[in-house]
XYZ file of N, CA and C in Angstrom:
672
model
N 112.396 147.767 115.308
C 111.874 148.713 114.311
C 110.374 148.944 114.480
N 110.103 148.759 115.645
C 108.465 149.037 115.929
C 107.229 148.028 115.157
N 107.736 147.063 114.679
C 107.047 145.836 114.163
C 106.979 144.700 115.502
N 104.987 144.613 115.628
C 104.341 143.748 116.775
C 105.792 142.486 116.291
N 106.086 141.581 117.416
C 106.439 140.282 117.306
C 106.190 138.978 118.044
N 106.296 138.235 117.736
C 105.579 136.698 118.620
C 106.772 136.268 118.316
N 107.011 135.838 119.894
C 108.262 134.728 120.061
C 107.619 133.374 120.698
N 108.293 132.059 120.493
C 107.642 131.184 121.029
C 109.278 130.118 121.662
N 109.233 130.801 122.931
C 110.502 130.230 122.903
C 110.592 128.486 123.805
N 111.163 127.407 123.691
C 110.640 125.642 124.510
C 112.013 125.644 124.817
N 112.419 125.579 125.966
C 113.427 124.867 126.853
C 113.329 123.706 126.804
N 114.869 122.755 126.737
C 114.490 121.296 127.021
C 114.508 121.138 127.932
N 115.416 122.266 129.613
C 115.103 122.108 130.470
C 114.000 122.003 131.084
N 113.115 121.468 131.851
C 114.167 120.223 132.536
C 113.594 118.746 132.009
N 113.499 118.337 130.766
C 112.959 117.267 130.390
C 114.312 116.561 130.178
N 113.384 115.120 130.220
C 114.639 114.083 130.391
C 114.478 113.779 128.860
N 115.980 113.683 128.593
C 117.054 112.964 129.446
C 118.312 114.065 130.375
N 117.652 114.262 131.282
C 118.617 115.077 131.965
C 120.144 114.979 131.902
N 121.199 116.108 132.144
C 122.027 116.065 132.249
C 122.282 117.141 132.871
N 123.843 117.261 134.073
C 124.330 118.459 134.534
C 125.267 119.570 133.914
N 124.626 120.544 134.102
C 124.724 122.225 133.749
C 125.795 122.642 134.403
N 127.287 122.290 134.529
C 128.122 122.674 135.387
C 128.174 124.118 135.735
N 128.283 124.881 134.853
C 128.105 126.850 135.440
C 126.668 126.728 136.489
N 125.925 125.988 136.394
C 124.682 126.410 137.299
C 124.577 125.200 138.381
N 125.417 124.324 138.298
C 125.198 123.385 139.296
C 126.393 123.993 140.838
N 126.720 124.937 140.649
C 127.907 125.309 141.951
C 127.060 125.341 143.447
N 125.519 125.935 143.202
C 124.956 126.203 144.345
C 124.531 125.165 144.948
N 124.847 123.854 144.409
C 124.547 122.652 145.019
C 125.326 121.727 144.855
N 126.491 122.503 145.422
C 127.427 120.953 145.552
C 127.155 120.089 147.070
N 126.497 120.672 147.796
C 126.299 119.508 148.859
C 125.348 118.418 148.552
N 124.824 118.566 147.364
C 123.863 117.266 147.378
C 124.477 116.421 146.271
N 124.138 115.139 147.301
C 125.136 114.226 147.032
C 124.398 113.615 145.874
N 122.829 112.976 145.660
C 121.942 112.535 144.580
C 121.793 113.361 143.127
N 122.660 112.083 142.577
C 123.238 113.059 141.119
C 121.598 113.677 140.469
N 120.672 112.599 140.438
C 119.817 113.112 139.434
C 118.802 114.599 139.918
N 119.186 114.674 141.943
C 118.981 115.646 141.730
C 119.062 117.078 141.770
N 120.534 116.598 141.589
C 121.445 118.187 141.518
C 121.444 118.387 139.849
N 121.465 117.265 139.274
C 120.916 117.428 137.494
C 119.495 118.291 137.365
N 118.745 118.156 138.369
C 117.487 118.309 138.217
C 117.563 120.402 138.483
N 118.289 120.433 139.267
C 118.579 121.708 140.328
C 119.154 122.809 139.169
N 120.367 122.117 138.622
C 121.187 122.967 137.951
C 120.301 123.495 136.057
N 119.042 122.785 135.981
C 118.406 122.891 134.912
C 117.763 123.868 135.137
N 117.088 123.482 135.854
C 115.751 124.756 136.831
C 116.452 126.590 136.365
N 117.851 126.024 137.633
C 118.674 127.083 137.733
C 118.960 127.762 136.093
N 119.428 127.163 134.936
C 119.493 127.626 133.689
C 118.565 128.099 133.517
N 117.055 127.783 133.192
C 116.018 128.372 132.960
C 115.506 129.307 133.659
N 115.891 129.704 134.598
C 115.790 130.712 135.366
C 116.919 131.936 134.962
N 118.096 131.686 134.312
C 118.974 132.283 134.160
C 118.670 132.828 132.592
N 118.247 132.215 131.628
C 117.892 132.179 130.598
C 116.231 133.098 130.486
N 115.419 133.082 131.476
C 114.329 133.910 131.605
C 114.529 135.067 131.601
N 115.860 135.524 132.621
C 116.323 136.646 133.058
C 117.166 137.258 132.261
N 117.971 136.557 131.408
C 118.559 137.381 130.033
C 117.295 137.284 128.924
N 116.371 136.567 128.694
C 115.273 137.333 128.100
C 114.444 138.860 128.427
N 114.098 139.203 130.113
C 114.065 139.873 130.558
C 114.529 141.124 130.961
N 115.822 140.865 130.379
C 116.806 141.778 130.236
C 116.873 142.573 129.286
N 116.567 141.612 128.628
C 117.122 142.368 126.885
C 115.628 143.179 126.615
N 114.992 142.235 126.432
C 113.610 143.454 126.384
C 113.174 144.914 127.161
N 113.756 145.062 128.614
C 113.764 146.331 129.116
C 115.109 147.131 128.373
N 116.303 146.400 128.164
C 117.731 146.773 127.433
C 116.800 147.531 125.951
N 115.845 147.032 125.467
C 115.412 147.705 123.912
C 114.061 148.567 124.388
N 113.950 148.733 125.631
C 112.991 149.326 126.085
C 111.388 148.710 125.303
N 111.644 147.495 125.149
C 110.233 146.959 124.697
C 109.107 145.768 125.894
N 110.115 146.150 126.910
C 109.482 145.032 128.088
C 107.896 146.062 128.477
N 108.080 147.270 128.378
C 106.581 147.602 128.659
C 105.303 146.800 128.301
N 105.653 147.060 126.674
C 104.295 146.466 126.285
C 104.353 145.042 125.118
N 105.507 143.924 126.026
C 105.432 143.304 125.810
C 104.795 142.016 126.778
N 104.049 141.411 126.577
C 103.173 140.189 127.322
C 104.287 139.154 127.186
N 105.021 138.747 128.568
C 106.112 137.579 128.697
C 104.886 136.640 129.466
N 104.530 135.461 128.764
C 103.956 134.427 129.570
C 104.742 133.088 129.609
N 104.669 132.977 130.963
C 105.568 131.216 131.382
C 104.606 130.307 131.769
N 104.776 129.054 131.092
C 104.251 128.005 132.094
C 104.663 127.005 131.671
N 104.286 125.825 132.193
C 104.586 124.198 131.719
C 103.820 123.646 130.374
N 103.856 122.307 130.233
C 102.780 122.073 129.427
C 102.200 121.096 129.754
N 102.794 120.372 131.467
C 102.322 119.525 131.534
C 102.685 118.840 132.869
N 102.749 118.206 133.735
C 103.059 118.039 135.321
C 104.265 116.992 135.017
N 104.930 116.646 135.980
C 106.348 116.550 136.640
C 106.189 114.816 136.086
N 107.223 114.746 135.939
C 107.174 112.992 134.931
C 107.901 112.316 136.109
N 106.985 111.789 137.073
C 107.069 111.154 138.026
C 107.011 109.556 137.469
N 107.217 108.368 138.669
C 106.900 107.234 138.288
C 106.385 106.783 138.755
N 104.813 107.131 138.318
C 103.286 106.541 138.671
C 103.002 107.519 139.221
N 101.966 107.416 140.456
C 101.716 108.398 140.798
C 101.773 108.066 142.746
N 103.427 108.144 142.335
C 104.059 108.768 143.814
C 104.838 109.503 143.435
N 106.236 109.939 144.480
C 106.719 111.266 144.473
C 108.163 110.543 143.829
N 108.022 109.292 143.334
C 109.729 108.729 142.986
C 109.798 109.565 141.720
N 111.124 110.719 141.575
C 111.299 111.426 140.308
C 111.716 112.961 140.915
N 112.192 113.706 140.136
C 112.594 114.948 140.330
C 110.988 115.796 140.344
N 110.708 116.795 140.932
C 109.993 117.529 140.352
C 108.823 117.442 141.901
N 107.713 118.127 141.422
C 106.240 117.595 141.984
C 104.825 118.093 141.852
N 104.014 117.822 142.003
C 102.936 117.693 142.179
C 101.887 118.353 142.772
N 102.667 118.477 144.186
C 102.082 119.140 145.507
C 100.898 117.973 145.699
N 100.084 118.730 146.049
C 98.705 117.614 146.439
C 97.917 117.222 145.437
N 98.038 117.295 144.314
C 97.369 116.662 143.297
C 97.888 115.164 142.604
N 96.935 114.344 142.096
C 96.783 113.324 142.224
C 97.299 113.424 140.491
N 97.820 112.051 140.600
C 98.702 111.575 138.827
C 99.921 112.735 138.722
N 100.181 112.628 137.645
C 102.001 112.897 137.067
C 101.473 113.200 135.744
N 102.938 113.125 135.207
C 102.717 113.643 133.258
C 102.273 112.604 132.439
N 101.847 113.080 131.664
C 101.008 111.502 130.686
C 99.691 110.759 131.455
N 99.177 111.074 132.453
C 97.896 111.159 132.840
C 97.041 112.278 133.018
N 95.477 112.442 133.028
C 94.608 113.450 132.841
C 93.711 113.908 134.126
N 94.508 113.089 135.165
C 94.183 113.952 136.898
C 95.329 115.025 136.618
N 95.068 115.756 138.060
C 95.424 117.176 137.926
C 96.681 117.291 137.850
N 97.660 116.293 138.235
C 99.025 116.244 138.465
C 99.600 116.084 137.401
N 98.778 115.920 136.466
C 99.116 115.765 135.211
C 99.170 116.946 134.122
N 98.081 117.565 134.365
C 97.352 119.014 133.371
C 97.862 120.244 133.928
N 97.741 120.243 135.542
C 97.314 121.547 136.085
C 98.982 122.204 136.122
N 99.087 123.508 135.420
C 100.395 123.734 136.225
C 100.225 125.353 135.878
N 101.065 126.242 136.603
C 101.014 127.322 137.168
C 101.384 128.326 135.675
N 100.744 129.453 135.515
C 100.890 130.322 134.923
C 101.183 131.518 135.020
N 102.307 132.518 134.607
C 103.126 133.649 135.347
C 103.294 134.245 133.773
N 102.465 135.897 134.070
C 102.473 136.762 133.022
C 103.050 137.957 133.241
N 103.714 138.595 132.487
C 104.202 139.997 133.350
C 104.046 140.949 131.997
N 103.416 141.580 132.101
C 103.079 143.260 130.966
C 103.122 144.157 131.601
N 103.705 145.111 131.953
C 104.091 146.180 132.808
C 102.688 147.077 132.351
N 102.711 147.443 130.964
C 102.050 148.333 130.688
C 100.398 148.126 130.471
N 100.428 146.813 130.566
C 98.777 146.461 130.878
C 98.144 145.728 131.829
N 99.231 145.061 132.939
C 98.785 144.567 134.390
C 99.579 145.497 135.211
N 98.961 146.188 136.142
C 100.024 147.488 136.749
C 100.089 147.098 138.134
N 99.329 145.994 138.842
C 99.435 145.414 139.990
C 99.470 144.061 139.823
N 100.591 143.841 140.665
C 100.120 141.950 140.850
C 99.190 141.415 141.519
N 98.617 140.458 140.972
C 97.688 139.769 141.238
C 97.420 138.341 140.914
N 96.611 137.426 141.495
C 96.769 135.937 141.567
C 94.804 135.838 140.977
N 94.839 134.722 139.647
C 93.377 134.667 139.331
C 93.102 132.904 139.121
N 92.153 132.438 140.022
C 91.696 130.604 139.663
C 90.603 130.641 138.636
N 90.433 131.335 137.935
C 89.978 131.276 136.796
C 90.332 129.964 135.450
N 89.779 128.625 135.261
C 90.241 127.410 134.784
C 90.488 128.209 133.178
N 91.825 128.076 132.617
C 91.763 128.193 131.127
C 93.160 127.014 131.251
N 93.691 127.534 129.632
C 94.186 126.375 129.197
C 95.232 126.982 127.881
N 96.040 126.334 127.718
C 97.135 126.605 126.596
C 96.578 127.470 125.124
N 95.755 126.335 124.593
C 94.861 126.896 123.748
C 94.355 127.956 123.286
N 94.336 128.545 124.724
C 93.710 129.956 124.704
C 94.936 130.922 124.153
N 95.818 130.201 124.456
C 96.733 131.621 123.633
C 96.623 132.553 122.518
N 96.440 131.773 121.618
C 96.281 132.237 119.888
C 95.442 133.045 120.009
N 94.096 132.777 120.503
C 92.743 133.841 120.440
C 93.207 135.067 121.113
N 94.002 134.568 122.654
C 94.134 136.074 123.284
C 95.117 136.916 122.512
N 96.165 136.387 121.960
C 97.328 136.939 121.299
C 96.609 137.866 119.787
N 96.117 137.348 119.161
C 95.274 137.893 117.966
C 94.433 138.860 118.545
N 93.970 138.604 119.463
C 92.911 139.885 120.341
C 93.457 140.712 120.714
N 94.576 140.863 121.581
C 95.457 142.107 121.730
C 96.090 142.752 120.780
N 96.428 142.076 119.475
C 97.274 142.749 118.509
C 96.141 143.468 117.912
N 94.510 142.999 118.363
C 93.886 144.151 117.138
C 93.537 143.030 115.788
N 93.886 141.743 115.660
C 93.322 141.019 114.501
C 92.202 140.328 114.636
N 91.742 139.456 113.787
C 90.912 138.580 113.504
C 91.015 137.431 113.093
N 90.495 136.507 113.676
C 90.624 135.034 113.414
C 89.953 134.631 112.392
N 90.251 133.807 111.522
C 89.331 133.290 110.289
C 88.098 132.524 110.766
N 87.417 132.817 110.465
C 85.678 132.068 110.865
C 85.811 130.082 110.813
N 86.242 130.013 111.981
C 86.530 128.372 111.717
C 86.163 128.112 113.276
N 86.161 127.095 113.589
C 86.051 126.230 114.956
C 87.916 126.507 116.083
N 87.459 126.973 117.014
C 88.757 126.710 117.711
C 88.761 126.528 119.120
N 89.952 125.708 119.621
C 89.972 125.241 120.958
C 89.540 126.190 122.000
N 90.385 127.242 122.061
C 90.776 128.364 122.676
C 89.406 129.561 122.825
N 89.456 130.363 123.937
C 88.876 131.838 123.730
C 90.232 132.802 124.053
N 89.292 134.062 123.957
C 90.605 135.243 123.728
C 90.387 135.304 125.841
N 91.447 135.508 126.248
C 91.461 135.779 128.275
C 91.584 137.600 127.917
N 91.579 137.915 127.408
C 91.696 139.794 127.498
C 91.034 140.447 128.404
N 89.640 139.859 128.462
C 89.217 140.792 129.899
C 89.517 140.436 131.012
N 89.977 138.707 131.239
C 90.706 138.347 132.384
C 91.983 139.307 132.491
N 92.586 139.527 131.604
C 94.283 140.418 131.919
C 93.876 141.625 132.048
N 92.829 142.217 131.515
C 92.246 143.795 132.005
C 91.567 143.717 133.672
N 91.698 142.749 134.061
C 91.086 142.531 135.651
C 89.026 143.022 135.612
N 88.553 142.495 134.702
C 87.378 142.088 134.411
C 87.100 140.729 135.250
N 85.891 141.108 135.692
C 85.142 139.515 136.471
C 84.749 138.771 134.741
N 85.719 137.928 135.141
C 85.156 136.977 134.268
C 84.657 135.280 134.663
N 83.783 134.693 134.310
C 83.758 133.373 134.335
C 83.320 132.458 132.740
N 84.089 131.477 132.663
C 83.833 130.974 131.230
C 83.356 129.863 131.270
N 81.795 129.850 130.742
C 80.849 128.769 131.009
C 81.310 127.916 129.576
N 82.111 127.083 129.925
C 82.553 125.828 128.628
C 83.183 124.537 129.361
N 83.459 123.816 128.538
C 83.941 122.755 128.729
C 85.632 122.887 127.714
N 87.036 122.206 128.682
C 87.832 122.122 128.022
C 88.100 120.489 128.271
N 88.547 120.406 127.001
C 88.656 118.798 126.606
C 90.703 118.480 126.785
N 90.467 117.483 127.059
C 92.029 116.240 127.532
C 92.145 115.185 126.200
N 93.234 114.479 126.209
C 93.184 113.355 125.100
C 94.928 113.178 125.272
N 95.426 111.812 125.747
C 96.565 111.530 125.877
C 96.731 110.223 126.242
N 97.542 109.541 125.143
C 97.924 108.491 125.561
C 97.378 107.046 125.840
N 95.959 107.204 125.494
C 94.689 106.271 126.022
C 93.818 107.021 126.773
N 94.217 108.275 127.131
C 93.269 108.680 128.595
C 92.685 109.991 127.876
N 91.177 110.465 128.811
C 90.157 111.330 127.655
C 89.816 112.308 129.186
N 89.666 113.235 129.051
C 88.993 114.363 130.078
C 88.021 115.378 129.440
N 87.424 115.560 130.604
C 86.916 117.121 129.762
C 86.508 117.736 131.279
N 86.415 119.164 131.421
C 86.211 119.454 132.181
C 85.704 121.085 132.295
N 84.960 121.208 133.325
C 84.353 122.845 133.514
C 84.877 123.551 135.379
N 84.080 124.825 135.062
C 84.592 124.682 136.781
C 84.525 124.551 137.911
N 83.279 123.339 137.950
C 82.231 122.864 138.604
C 83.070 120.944 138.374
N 82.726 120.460 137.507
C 83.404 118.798 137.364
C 83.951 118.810 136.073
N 84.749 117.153 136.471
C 85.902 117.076 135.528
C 85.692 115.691 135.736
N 85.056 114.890 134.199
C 85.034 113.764 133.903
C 86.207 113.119 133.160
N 86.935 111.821 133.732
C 87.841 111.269 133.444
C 87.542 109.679 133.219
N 88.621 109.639 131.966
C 88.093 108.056 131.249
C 89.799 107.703 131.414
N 90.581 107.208 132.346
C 91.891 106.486 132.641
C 92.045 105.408 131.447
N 92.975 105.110 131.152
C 93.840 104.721 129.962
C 93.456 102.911 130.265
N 92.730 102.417 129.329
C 92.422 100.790 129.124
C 91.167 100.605 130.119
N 90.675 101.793 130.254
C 89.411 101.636 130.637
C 88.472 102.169 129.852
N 88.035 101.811 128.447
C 87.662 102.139 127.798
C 85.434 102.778 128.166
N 85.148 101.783 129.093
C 83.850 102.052 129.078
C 83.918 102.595 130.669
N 84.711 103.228 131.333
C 84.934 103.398 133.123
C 85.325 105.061 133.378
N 83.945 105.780 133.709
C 84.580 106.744 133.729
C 84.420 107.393 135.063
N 85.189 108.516 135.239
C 85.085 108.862 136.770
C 84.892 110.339 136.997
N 83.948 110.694 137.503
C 83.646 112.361 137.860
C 83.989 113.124 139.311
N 84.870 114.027 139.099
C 84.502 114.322 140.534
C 84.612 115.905 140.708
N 84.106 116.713 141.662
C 83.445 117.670 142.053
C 84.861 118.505 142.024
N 85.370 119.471 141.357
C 86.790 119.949 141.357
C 86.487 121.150 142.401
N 85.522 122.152 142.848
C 85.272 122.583 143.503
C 85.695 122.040 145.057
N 84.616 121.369 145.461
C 85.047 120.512 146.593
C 85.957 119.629 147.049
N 86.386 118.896 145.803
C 87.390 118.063 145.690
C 89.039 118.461 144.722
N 89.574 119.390 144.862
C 90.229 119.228 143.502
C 91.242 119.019 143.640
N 91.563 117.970 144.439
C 92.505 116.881 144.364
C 92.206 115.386 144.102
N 90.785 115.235 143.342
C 90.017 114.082 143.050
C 90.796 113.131 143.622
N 89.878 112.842 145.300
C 90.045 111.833 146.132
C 88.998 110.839 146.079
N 87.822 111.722 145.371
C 86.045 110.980 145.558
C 85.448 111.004 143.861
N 85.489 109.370 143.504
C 84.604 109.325 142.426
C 83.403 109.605 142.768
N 82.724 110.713 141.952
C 81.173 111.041 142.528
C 80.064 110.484 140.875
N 81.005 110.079 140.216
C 80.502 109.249 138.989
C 78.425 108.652 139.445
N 79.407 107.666 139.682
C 77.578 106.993 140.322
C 76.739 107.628 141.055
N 76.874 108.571 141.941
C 76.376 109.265 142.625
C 75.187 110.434 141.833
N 76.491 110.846 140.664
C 75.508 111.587 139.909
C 75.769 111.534 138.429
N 74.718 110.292 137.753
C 75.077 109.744 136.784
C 74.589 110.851 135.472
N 73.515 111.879 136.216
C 73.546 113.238 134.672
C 74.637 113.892 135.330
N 75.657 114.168 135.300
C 76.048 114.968 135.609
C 77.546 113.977 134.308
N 77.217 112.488 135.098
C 78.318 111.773 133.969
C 78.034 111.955 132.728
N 76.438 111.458 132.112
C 76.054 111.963 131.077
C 75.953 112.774 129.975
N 76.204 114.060 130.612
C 76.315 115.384 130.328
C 77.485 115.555 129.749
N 78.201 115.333 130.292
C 79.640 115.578 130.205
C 80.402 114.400 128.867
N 79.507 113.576 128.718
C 79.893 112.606 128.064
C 79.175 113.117 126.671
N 78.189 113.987 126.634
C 77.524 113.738 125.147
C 78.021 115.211 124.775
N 78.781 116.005 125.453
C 79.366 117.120 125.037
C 79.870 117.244 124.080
């Protein structure tokens, strides 16, 4: 009926406690490792389930100028930080429930027909947070005058040079981050006074504590 709407839709796929999806597990009956044809046939649902979302919105002719955004909330729940577990990582260092990248970083996929008209790929560092601001910014509202995590990305999705001089903050589990798009200071879980910096630019698969090396730079980041 031509009324804006916000959907917020959470798959349990593929969080554990896994189980197999028999309609979507057919394309892998040669693999013999149950947990990870469990792992396969989830994927596969959510992929199937994207696409009848996708559907239906061009079906009501509202996929134009509707903003579909996907992503994780959080990296592959490995055990520790090797590759034992479904899922991965790629070259980044830690898993889920830690605040290295293997943990935080995961891929973001937007599709608005009627306001991104080419595809395109942006390393621009944002963060979940940011949703609310950008979502209120496109509809045309206003946020109540208060403190918030987030900024609005709108001129990032209008293909504006943007860069966002801030710091976004971590907190999980025992473990504390914060980070810009230059370094990313990390305080690991029962290390309460041990923290570790390293150059995400040069490094951003933090292989090199550069902590001691450059102790304002730890500083800084710490009295933020």
């Amino acid at each position: 009926d031509n009324r804006p709407f916000f959907a917020f839709i959470c798959f349990h796929a593929v969080h554990y406690p896994l189980g197999l999806i028999p309609e979507y597990a057919e394309p892998y009956t040669d693999i013999t490792d149950k947990t990870t044809k469990n792992y396969y046939s989830n994927i596969t649902a959510i992929d199937a389930a994207v696409g009848r979302l996708r559907g239906a919105l061009r079906e009501s002719d509202l996929s134009e100028n509707t903003l579909l955004w996907f992503c994780s909330d959080n990296g592959p729940n490995l055990k520790g930080d090797n590759e034992a577990g479904p899922g991965s990582k790629g070259p980044y260092r830690g898993c889920k429930g830690q605040l290295y990248e293997g943990g935080i970083r995961v891929p973001g996929l937007l599709e608005w027909p009627g306001g991104i008209s080419q595809p395109r790929g942006i390393d621009t560092l944002v963060v979940t947070s940011d949703f609310l601001p950008t979502f209120v910014d496109l509809a045309g509202g206003k946020l109540p005058a208060r403190p918030y995590d987030g900024i609005s990305l709108v001129p990032l999705l209008k293909g504006e040079p943007s860069s966002f001089d801030r710091n976004i903050c971590f907190s999980t589990r025992g473990w504390l981050a914060i980070q810009n798009e230059k370094y990313k200071l990390v305080r690991p879980k029962g290390k309460t006074s041990s923290f570790e910096l390293y150059d995400m630019e040069s490094d951003p698969h933090e292989t090199k504590n550069i902590a001691a090396a450059h102790p304002e730079h730890t500083r800084g980041l710490r009295t933020t």
